[in-house]
Coordinates of C-alpha atoms and ligand atoms in Angstrom, one line a residue:
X1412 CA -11.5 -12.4 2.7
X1413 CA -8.0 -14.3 3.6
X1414 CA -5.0 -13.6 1.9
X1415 CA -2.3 -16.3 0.0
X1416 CA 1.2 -15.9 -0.9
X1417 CA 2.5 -16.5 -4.6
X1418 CA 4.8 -18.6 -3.5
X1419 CA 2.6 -20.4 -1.6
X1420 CA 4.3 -20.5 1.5
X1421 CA 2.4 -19.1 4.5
X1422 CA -0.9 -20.3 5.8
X1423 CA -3.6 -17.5 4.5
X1424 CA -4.2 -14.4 6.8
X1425 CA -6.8 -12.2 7.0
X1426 CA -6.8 -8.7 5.7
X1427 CA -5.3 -6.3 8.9
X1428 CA -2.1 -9.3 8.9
X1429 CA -1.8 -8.9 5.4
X1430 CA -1.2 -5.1 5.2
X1431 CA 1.3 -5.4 8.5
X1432 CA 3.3 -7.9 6.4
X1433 CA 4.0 -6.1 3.0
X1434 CA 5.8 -8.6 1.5
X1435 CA 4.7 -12.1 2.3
X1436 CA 7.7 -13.6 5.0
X1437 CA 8.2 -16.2 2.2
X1438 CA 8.9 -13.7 -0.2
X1439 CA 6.2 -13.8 -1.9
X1440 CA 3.4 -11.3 -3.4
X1441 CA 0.2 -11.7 -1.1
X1442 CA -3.2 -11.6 -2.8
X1443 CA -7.0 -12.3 -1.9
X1444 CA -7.8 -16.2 -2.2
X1445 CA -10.6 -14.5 -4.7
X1446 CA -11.7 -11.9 -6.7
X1447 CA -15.4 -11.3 -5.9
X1448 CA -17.4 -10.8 -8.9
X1449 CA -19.6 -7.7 -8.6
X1450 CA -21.0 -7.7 -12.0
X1451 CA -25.0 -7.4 -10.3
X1452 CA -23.9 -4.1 -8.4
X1453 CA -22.4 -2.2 -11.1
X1454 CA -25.6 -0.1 -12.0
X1455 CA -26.4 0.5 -8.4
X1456 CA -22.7 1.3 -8.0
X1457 CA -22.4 3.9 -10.8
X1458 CA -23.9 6.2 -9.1
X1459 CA -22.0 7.0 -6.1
X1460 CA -19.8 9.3 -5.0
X1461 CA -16.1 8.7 -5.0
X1462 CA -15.6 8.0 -0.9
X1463 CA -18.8 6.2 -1.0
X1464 CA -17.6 3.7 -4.1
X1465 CA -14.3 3.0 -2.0
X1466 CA -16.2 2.1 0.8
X1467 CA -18.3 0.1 -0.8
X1468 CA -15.2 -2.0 -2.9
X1469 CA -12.5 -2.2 0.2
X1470 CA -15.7 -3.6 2.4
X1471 CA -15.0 -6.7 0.1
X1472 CA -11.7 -7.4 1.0
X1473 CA -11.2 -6.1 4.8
X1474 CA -13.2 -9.3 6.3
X1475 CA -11.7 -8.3 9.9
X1476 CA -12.6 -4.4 10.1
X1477 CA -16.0 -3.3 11.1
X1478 CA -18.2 -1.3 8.6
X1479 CA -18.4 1.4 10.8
X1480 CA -14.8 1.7 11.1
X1481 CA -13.5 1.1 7.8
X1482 CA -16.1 3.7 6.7
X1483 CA -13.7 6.2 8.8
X1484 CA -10.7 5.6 7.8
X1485 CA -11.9 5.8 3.6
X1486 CA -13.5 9.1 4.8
X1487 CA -10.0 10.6 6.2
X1488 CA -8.7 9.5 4.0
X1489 CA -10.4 11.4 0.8
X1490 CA -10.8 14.5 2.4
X1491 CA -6.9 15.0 2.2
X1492 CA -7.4 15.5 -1.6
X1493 CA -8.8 18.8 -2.9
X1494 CA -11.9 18.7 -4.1
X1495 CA -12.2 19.5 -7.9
X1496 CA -15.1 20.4 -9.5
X1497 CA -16.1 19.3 -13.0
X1498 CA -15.8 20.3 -16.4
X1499 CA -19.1 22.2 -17.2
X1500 CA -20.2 19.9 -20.0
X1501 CA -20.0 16.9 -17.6
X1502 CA -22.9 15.8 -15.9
X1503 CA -21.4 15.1 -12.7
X1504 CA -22.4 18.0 -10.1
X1505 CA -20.9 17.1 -6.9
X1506 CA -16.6 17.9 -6.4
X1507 CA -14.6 15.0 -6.6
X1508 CA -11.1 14.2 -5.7
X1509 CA -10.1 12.6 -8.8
X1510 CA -12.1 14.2 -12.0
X1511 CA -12.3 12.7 -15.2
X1512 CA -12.1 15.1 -18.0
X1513 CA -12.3 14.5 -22.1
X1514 CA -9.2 15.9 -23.9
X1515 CA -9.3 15.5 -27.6
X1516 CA -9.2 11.6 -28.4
X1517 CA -8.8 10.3 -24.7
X1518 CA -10.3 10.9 -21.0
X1519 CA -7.9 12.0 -18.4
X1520 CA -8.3 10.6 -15.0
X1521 CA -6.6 13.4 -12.7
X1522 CA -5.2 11.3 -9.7
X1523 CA -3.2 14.2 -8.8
X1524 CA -5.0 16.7 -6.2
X1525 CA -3.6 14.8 -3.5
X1526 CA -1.3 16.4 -1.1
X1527 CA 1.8 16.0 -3.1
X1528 CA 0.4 16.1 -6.7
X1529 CA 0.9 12.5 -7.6
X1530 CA -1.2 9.2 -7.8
X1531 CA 0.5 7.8 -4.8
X1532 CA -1.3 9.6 -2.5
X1533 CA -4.7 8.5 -3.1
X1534 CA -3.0 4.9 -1.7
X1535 CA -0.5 6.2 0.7
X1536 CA -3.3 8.4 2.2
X1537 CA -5.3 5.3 3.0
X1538 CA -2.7 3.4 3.7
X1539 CA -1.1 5.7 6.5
X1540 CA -5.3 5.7 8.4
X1541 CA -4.7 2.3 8.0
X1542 CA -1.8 1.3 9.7
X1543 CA -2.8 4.3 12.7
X1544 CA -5.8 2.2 13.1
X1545 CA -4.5 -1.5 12.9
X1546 CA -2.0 -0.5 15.4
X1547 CA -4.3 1.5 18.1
X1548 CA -4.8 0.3 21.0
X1549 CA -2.1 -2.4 20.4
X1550 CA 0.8 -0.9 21.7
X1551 CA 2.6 -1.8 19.0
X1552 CA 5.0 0.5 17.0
X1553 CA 5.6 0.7 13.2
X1554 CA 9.2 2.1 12.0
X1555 CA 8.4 2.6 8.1
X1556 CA 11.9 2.2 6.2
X1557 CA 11.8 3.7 2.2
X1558 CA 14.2 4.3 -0.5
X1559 CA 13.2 6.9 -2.9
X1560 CA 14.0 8.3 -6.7
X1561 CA 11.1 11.0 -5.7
X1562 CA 7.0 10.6 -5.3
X1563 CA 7.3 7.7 -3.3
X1564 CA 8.8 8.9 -0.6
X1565 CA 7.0 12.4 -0.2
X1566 CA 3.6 10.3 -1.1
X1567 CA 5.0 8.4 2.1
X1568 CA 6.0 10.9 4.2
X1569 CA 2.2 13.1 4.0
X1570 CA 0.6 9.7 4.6
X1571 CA 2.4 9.0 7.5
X1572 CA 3.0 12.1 9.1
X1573 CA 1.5 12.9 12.9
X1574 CA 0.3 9.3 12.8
X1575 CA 0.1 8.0 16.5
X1576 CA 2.5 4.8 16.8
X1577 CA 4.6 5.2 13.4
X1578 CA 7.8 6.6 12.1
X1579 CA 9.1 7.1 8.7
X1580 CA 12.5 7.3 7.6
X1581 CA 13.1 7.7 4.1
X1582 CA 16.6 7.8 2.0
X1583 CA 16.7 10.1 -0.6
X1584 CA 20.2 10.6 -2.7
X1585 CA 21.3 14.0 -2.0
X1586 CA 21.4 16.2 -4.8
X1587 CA 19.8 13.7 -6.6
X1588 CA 16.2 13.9 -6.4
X1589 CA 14.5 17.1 -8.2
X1590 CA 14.4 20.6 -5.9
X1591 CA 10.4 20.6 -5.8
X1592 CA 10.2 16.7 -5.0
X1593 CA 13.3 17.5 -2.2
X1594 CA 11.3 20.2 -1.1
X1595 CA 8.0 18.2 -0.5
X1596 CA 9.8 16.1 1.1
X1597 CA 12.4 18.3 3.7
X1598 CA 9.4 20.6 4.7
X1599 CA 7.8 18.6 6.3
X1600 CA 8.9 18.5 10.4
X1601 CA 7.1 16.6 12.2
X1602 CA 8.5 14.2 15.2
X1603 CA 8.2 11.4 13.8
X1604 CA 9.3 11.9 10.3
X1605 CA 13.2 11.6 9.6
X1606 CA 14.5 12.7 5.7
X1607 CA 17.8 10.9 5.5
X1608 CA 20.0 12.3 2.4
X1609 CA 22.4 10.1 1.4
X1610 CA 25.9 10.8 -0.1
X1611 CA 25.0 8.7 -3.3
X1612 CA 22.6 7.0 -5.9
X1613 CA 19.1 5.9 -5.3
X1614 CA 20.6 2.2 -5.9
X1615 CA 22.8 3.0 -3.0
X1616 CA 19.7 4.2 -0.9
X1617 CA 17.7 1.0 -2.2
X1618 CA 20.2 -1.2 -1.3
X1619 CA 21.2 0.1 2.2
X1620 CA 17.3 -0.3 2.7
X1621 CA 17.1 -4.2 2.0
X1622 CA 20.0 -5.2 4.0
X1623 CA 18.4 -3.4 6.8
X1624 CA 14.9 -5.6 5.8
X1625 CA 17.0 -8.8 5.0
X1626 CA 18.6 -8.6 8.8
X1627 CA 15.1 -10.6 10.2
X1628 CA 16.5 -10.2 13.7
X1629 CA 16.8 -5.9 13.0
X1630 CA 13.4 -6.2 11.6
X1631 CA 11.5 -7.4 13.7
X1632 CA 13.9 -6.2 17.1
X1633 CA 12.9 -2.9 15.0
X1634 CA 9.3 -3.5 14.3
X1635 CA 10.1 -2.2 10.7
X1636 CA 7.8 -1.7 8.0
X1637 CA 7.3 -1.3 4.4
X1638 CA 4.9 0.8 2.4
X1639 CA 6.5 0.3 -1.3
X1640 CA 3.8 -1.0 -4.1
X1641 CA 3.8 -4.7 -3.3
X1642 CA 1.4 -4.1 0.0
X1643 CA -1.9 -5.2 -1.3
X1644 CA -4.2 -1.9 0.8
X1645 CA -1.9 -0.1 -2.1
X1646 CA -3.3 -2.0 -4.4
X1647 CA -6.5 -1.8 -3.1
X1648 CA -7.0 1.7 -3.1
X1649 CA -5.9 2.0 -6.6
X1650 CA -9.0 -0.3 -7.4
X1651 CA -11.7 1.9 -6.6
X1652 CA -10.7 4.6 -8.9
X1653 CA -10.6 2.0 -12.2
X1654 CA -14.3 1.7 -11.2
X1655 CA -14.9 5.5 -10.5
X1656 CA -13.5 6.5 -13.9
X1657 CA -15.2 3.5 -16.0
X1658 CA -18.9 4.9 -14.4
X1659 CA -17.8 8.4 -14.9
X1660 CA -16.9 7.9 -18.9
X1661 CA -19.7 5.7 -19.9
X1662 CA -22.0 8.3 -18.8
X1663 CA -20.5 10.6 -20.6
X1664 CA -20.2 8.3 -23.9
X1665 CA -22.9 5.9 -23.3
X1666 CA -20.5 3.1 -24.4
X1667 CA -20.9 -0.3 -23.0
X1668 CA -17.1 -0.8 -22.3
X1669 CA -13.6 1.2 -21.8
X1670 CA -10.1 0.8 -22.1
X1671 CA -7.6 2.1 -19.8
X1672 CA -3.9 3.5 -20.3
X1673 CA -1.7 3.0 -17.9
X1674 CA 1.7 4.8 -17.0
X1675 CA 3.8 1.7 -15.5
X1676 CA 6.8 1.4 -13.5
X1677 CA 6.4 -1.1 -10.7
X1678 CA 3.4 -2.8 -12.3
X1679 CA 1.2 -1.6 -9.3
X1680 CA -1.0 0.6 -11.1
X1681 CA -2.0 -1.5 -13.9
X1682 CA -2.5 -4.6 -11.5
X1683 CA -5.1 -2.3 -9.7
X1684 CA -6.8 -2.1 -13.1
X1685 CA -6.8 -5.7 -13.9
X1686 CA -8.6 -6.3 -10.5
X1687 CA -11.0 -3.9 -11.9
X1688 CA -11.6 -6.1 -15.0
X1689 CA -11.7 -9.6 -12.7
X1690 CA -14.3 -8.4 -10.5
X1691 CA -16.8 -7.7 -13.7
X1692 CA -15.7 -4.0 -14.4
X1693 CA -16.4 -3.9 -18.4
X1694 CA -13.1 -2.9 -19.4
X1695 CA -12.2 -4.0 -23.0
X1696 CA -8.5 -3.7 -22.5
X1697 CA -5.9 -2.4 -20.0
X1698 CA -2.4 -0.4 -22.2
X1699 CA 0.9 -0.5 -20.3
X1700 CA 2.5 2.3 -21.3
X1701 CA 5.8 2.6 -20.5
X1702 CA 9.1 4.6 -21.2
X1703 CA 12.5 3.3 -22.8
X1704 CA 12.7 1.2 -20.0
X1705 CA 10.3 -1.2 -21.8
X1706 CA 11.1 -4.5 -20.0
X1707 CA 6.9 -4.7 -19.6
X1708 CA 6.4 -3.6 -23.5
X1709 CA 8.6 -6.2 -24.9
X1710 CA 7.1 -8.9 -22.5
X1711 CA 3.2 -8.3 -23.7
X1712 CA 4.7 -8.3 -27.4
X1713 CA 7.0 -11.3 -27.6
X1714 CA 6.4 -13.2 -24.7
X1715 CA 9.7 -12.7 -23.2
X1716 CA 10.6 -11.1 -19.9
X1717 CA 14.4 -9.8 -20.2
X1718 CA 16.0 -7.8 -17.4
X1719 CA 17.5 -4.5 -19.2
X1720 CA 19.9 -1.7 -18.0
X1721 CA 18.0 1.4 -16.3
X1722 CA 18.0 4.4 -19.0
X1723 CA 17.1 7.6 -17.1
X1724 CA 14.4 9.7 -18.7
X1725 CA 11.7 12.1 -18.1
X1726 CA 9.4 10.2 -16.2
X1727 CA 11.7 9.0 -13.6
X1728 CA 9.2 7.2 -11.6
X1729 CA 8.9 4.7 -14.4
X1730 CA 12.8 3.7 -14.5
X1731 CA 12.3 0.7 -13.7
X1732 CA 13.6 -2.7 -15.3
X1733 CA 12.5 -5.2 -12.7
X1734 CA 8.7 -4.7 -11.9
X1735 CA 7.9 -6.0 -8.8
X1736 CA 4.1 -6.3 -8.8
X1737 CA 4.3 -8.8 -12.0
X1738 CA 4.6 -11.7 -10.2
X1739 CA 0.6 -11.2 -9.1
X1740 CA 0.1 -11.6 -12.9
X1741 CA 2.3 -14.3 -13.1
X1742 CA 0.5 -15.8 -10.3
X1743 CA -2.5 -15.6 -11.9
X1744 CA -1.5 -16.7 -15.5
X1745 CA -0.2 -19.4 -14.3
X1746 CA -3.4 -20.7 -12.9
X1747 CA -2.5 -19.8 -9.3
X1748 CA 0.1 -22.3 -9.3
X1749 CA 2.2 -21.4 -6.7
X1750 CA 5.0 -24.3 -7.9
X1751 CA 5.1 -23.2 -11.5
X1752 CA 5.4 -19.8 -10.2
X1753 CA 8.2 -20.2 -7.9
X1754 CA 10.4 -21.9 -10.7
X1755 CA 9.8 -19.1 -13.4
X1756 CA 11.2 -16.6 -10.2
X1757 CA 13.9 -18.8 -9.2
X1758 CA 14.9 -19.2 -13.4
X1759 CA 14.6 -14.9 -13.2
X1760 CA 16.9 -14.8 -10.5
X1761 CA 19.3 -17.1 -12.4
X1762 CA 19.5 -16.0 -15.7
X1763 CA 17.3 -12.7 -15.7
X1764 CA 14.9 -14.0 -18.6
X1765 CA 11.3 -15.8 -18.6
X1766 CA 9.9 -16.6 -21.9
X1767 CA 6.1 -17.6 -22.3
X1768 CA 3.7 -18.9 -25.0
X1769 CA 1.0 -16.8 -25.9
X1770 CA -2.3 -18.5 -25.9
X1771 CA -5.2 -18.5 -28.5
X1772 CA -5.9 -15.5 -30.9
X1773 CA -2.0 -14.8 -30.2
X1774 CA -2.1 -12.5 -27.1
X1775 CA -0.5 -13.8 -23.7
X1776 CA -3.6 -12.2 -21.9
X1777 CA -7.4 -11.2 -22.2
X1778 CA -6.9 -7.7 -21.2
X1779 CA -3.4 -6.6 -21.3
X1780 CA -2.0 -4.9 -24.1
X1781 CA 1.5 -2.7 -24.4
X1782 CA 3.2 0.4 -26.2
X1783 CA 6.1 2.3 -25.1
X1784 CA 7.2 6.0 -26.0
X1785 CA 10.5 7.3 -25.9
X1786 CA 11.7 10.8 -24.9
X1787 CA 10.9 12.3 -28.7
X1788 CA 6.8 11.2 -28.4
X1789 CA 6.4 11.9 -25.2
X1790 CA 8.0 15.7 -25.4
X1791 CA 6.1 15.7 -29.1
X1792 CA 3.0 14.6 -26.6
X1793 CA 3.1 17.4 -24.3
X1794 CA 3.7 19.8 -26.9
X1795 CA 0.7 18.7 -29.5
X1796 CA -2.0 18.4 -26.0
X1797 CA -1.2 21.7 -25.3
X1798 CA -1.3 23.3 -28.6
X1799 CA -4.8 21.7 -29.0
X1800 CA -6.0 21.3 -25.9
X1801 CA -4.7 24.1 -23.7
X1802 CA -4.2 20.9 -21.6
X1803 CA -0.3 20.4 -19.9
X1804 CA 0.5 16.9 -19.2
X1805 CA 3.5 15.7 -16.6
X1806 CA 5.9 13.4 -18.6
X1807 CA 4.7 10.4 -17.2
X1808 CA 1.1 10.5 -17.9
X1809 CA 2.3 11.9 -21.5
X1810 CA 3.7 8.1 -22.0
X1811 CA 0.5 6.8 -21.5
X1812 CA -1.5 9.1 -23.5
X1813 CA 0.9 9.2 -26.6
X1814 CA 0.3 5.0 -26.1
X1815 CA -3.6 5.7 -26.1
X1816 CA -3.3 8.0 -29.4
X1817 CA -0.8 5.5 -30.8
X1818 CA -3.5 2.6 -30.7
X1819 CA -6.4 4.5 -31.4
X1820 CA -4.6 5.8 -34.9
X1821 CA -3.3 2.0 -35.3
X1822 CA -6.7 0.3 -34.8
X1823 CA -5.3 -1.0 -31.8
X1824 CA -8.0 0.0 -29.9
X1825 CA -11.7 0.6 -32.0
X1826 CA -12.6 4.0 -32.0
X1827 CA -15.8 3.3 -30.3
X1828 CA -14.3 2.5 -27.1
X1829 CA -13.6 5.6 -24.5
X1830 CA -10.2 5.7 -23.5
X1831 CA -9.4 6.6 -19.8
X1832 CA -5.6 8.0 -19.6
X1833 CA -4.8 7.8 -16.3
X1834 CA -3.0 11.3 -15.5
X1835 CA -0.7 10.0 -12.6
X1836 CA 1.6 13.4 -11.8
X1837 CA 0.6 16.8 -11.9
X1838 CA 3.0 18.8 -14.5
X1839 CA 4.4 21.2 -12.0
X1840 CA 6.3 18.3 -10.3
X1841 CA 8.6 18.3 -13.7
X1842 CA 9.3 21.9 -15.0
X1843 CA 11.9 21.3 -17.1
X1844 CA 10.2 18.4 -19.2
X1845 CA 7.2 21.0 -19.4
X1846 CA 9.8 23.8 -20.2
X1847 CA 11.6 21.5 -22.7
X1848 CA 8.4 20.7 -24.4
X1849 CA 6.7 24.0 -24.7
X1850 CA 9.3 26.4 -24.1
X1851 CA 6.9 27.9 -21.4
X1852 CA 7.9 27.3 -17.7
X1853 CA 5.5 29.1 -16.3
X1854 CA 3.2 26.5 -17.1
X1855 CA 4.2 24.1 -14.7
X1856 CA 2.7 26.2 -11.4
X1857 CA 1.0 24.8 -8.6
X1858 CA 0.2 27.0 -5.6
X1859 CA 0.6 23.5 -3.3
X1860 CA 4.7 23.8 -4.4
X1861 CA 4.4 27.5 -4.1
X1862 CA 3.5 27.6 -0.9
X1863 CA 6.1 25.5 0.6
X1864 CA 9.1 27.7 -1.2
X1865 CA 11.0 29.6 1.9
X1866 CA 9.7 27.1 4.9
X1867 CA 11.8 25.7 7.2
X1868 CA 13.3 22.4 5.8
X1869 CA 15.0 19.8 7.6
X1870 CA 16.9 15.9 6.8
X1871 CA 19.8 14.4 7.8
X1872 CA 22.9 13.7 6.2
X1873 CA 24.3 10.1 6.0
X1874 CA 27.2 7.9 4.3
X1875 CA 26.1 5.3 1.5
X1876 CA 26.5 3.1 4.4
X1877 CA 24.5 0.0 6.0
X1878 CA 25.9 0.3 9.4
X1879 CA 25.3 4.1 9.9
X1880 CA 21.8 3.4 8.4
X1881 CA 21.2 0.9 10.9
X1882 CA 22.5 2.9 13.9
X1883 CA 20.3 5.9 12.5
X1884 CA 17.3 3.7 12.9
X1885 CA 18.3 2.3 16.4
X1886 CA 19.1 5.4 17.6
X1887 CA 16.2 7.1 16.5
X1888 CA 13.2 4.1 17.7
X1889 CA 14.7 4.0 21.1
Ligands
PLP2030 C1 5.0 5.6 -9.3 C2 4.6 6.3 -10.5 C3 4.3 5.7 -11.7 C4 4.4 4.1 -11.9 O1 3.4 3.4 -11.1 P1 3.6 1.9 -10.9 O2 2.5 1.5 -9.9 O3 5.0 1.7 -10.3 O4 3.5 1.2 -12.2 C5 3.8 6.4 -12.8 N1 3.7 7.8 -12.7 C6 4.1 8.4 -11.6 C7 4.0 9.9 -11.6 C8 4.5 7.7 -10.4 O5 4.8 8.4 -9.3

């Protein structure tokens, strides 16, 4: 399988060069040059095993990594998560890393038993075997540089860790970033990880971080990396589970077809699901759900894609305005026309709008739907789930299932299609949401977060400022 740029600008590379690039060097999104259509395998399929299904998916788009090897790394990869066993009315027998469980009107995909409790780990797992293994034997070094509001960069820091060949450096805002999310982060000591806390705002951290990218002589003097949601292995690994939790809930339901909601930020998530639905997965419709940042909402509504201010909430990780995986679905809407696309980014860039028509029957896409929920419904969400259920949902999976409840009572979806809610955070990441909501903190306990309270912590202290950031990294990749 090669690999093409939205923009249309680089010749197409295979799959290892692809995932060493990130972002395409014309700034562009990179995505297969197809979507394999898999519609004959999807019975044989629905009966294996999570690490098997991945292997099985990935082997479609890794043209240039042996079986045998590929194999490997999906298997290292897995066994990071712990292995949950299922609800005793589901027919499934063997543990899984990421269970699906019914919950009152919806199905909960639990993405979350990865090392640091979030959904990011079941790509940044895969990701980090993936890079160790591009880069054996190569004698080639990878300096990873991230900016982080939170999950990313812990996600990040456990895939990476220990890994032969790689460092990660990752800006945090001091004081900014939750105490269990800081924690996850400052605990961990290895060599090559460096936590860099900087004196100011996760826009100052972002931005320090893209003039160090933007310097192409740094970069590649550097050898610098990128691990944020626009590297397609992210994608990727994201796939597999849209597949895993269709299987797992038509089993259960004996439906033909299911919908999916999807807590969105960057777009990455639900773009993983839409793969899903191109390669034959029988998914009636994918929700993105977001918060009052609702740039994505309004867009699948009216057609128009306005740049907003950032509101902070409770589901931080999804306070975004700019989402930087939609230009794949642009891409694709517009036929893969890489001109068409490069004047609708260009006219973004300018004047921060994109207006489109919506086709027949009134939608702008087959699949894609929206809904939004603001800080009321989603605290009114955690509340009523566990009142009912005796189930405790993190803030931003409560977005997407008070948007799954939303359309079901609206007709929106039909009440004989499953929905899969895709639970991206675990709740004890976000006490005080859970405290607010229920009025019961002790709800929100992991023993993962337990056990790293009272170990030895370490980051480094740095000014908002380019040039320190830059003589950091030099300093540090000598
Ligand atoms: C990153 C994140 C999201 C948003 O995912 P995108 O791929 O950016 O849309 C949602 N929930 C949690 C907990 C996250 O960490």
């Amino acid at each position: 399988m090669r690999y093409t740029s939205t923009r249309g600008g680089i010749e197409p590379v295979e799959f290892k060069l692809a995932v060493m690039m990130g972002l395409a060097r014309d700034g562009g999104l990179l995505l297969p040059e197809s979507f394999p259509d898999v519609r004959d395998r999807l019975q044989s399929w629905s009966r294996l095993g999570y690490a098997d299904l991945a292997f099985e998916i990935m082997r479609l788009f890794t043209g240039d990594i042996p079986d045998g090897d590929l194999r490997r790394i999906v298997d290292r990869s897995y066994a990071a998560f712990d292995p949950v066993p299922p609800a005793l009315d589901e027919p499934w027998t063997g543990a899984e890393p990421v269970p699906v469980r019914q919950c009152g009107p919806v199905h909960v995909l639990e993405l979350y038993h990865g090392p640091t409790l979030a959904f990011k780990d079941v790509a940044l797992q895969f990701l980090g075997n993936l890079f160790e293994y591009v880069l054996s034997g190569s004698g080639k070094a990878l300096n990873v540089v991230v900016a982080t509001s939170g999950d990313t960069g812990s996600a990040a820091i456990h895939g990476l860790r220990g890994k032969k060949g790689i460092r990660v450096f990752v800006l945090h805002p001091a004081g900014r970033v939750s105490p269990v999310q800081a924690l996850q982060m400052t605990s961990v000591i290895d060599d090559n990880v460096f936590n860099i806390a900087i004196d100011g705002t996760f826009d100052d951290a972002q931005r320090m971080v893209k003039a160090l990218f933007s310097d192409l002589p740094f970069k590649d003097a550097h050898s610098l990396g990128a691990v944020n949601s626009i590297n397609w292995a992210r994608i990727l690994a994201q796939v597999v589970y849209y597949f895993y939790a269709a299987f797992r809930t038509i089993e259960r339901t004996k439906a033909s077809e299911v919908a999916f909601s999807v807590p969105t930020g960057n777009f990455g998530d639900v773009f993983a699901g839409y793969v899903a639905a191109q390669m034959g997965l029988p998914v009636r419709n994918l929700f993105v759900a977001t918060n009052e940042n609702d740039i994505l909402d309004r867009f699948f509504r009216t057609g128009v894609y306005a740049r907003g201010e950032v509101v902070p909430t409770l589901s931080p990780s999804m306070d975004i305005q700019v989402a930087s995986n939609f230009e794949r679905w642009l891409y694709l809407h517009f036929g893969c026309d890489c001109g068409r696309l490069r004047d609708a980014m260009a006219d973004f860039a300018a004047t921060g709008r994109i207006e489109l028509k919506a086709g027949e029957g009134g939608s702008l896409d087959p699949w894609l739907r929206s809904g939004s929920a603001d800080t009321a419904s989603t605290l009114a969400t955690i509340r009523r789930f566990h009142a009912d259920f005796g189930r405790v949902l993190d803030p931003h999976t409560a977005v997407g299932v008070a948007v799954a409840t939303e359309a079901l009572a609206s007709g929106a979806i039909d009440g004989s299609t499953p929905v899969v809610c895709l639970a991206t955070a675990h709740p004890a990441k976000f006490p005080d949401a859970i405290a607010r909501a229920t009025g019961d903190r002790s709800l929100a306990v992991c023993a993962r977060i337990e056990a790293l309270k009272g170990l030895p912590t370490r980051s480094y202290p740095l000014a908002a400022s380019e040039r320190e950031l830059a003589d950091f990294v030099d300093l540090h990749t000598r």
